[in-house]
């Protein structure tokens, strides 16, 4: 899809191939945007350097990661960086755009490289750096794998999730939303009853007298309330 930013990779490819003629690009996945990418690669004269796999399963994806020199995720937006984590788990150095969840998962120069959003020049420079400096790329890959094991352990994730829930509950208890709202007492004929704190709690019918109870005070509201639904 467009949000994956693969047009940026095509734009970056021309600069990369000018310096590294043997580089090949593998684009995995399928969708309505694939036709556009095929046509654009042909128009740019780059089609022979690109291989479009179409749909692949997880096993094939992991095999591709393990044989790649660089995994590139040029997304315009990514809610969570799980694709980068999958590449890290396969031991592949990653280049991502600094956006959404990708920017949170990758620490530039520590466990991967981050490119400026929507900037093919920045993307090309980072990819070339990893290709030109394999020792540094290996160090990033090793740190990424260490981070993956230490930060994304299910026990740690569960503990952090509980912390978030606790913070939400604490904030709610200290907020105005936690204050008791007044109840409404409604008389229908000779049988008064408490309808609840919200108007939508009232049953369907016609009512002639209502009383609103706030703390210890009672205020009469006279008049016909009409049909309530």
mmCIF file with all atom_site columns, N, CA and C in Angstrom, residues 95 113-115 121-131:
data_model
loop_
_atom_site.group_PDB
_atom_site.id
_atom_site.type_symbol
_atom_site.label_atom_id
_atom_site.label_alt_id
_atom_site.label_comp_id
_atom_site.label_asym_id
_atom_site.label_entity_id
_atom_site.label_seq_id
_atom_site.pdbx_PDB_ins_code
_atom_site.Cartn_x
_atom_site.Cartn_y
_atom_site.Cartn_z
_atom_site.occupancy
_atom_site.B_iso_or_equiv
_atom_site.pdbx_formal_charge
_atom_site.auth_seq_id
_atom_site.auth_comp_id
_atom_site.auth_asym_id
_atom_site.auth_atom_id
_atom_site.pdbx_PDB_model_num
ATOM 1  N N  . UNK A 1 95  ? 17.015 -0.485 8.333  1.00 0.00 ? 95  UNK A N  1
ATOM 2  C CA . UNK A 1 95  ? 16.897 0.945  8.055  1.00 0.00 ? 95  UNK A CA 1
ATOM 3  C C  . UNK A 1 95  ? 15.409 1.255  8.015  1.00 0.00 ? 95  UNK A C  1
ATOM 4  N N  . UNK A 1 113 ? 19.315 2.054  11.867 1.00 0.00 ? 113 UNK A N  1
ATOM 5  C CA . UNK A 1 113 ? 19.445 3.417  11.355 1.00 0.00 ? 113 UNK A CA 1
ATOM 6  C C  . UNK A 1 113 ? 18.070 3.973  11.016 1.00 0.00 ? 113 UNK A C  1
ATOM 7  N N  . UNK A 1 114 ? 17.886 5.260  11.317 1.00 0.00 ? 114 UNK A N  1
ATOM 8  C CA . UNK A 1 114 ? 16.624 5.932  11.028 1.00 0.00 ? 114 UNK A CA 1
ATOM 9  C C  . UNK A 1 114 ? 16.848 7.013  9.973  1.00 0.00 ? 114 UNK A C  1
ATOM 10 N N  . UNK A 1 115 ? 15.979 7.017  8.972  1.00 0.00 ? 115 UNK A N  1
ATOM 11 C CA . UNK A 1 115 ? 16.035 8.015  7.916  1.00 0.00 ? 115 UNK A CA 1
ATOM 12 C C  . UNK A 1 115 ? 14.966 9.069  8.155  1.00 0.00 ? 115 UNK A C  1
ATOM 13 N N  . UNK A 1 121 ? 16.898 10.614 -0.256 1.00 0.00 ? 121 UNK A N  1
ATOM 14 C CA . UNK A 1 121 ? 18.342 10.814 -0.113 1.00 0.00 ? 121 UNK A CA 1
ATOM 15 C C  . UNK A 1 121 ? 18.830 10.265 1.224  1.00 0.00 ? 121 UNK A C  1
ATOM 16 N N  . UNK A 1 122 ? 18.120 10.565 2.276  1.00 0.00 ? 122 UNK A N  1
ATOM 17 C CA . UNK A 1 122 ? 18.469 10.057 3.596  1.00 0.00 ? 122 UNK A CA 1
ATOM 18 C C  . UNK A 1 122 ? 18.387 8.536  3.634  1.00 0.00 ? 122 UNK A C  1
ATOM 19 N N  . UNK A 1 123 ? 17.356 7.994  3.000  1.00 0.00 ? 123 UNK A N  1
ATOM 20 C CA . UNK A 1 123 ? 17.187 6.541  2.955  1.00 0.00 ? 123 UNK A CA 1
ATOM 21 C C  . UNK A 1 123 ? 18.354 5.887  2.213  1.00 0.00 ? 123 UNK A C  1
ATOM 22 N N  . UNK A 1 124 ? 18.727 6.447  1.077  1.00 0.00 ? 124 UNK A N  1
ATOM 23 C CA . UNK A 1 124 ? 19.837 5.900  0.292  1.00 0.00 ? 124 UNK A CA 1
ATOM 24 C C  . UNK A 1 124 ? 21.144 5.956  1.072  1.00 0.00 ? 124 UNK A C  1
ATOM 25 N N  . UNK A 1 125 ? 21.398 7.061  1.740  1.00 0.00 ? 125 UNK A N  1
ATOM 26 C CA . UNK A 1 125 ? 22.650 7.211  2.497  1.00 0.00 ? 125 UNK A CA 1
ATOM 27 C C  . UNK A 1 125 ? 22.764 6.156  3.590  1.00 0.00 ? 125 UNK A C  1
ATOM 28 N N  . UNK A 1 126 ? 21.669 5.886  4.284  1.00 0.00 ? 126 UNK A N  1
ATOM 29 C CA . UNK A 1 126 ? 21.711 4.895  5.361  1.00 0.00 ? 126 UNK A CA 1
ATOM 30 C C  . UNK A 1 126 ? 21.919 3.478  4.824  1.00 0.00 ? 126 UNK A C  1
ATOM 31 N N  . UNK A 1 127 ? 21.247 3.161  3.729  1.00 0.00 ? 127 UNK A N  1
ATOM 32 C CA . UNK A 1 127 ? 21.416 1.836  3.134  1.00 0.00 ? 127 UNK A CA 1
ATOM 33 C C  . UNK A 1 127 ? 22.859 1.652  2.663  1.00 0.00 ? 127 UNK A C  1
ATOM 34 N N  . UNK A 1 128 ? 23.402 2.666  1.998  1.00 0.00 ? 128 UNK A N  1
ATOM 35 C CA . UNK A 1 128 ? 24.780 2.590  1.520  1.00 0.00 ? 128 UNK A CA 1
ATOM 36 C C  . UNK A 1 128 ? 25.769 2.460  2.677  1.00 0.00 ? 128 UNK A C  1
ATOM 37 N N  . UNK A 1 129 ? 25.499 3.137  3.770  1.00 0.00 ? 129 UNK A N  1
ATOM 38 C CA . UNK A 1 129 ? 26.396 3.062  4.924  1.00 0.00 ? 129 UNK A CA 1
ATOM 39 C C  . UNK A 1 129 ? 26.487 1.629  5.447  1.00 0.00 ? 129 UNK A C  1
ATOM 40 N N  . UNK A 1 130 ? 25.356 0.963  5.549  1.00 0.00 ? 130 UNK A N  1
ATOM 41 C CA . UNK A 1 130 ? 25.361 -0.418 6.031  1.00 0.00 ? 130 UNK A CA 1
ATOM 42 C C  . UNK A 1 130 ? 26.057 -1.351 5.042  1.00 0.00 ? 130 UNK A C  1
ATOM 43 N N  . UNK A 1 131 ? 25.871 -1.093 3.761  1.00 0.00 ? 131 UNK A N  1
ATOM 44 C CA . UNK A 1 131 ? 26.530 -1.928 2.752  1.00 0.00 ? 131 UNK A CA 1
ATOM 45 C C  . UNK A 1 131 ? 28.036 -1.698 2.726  1.00 0.00 ? 131 UNK A C  1
#
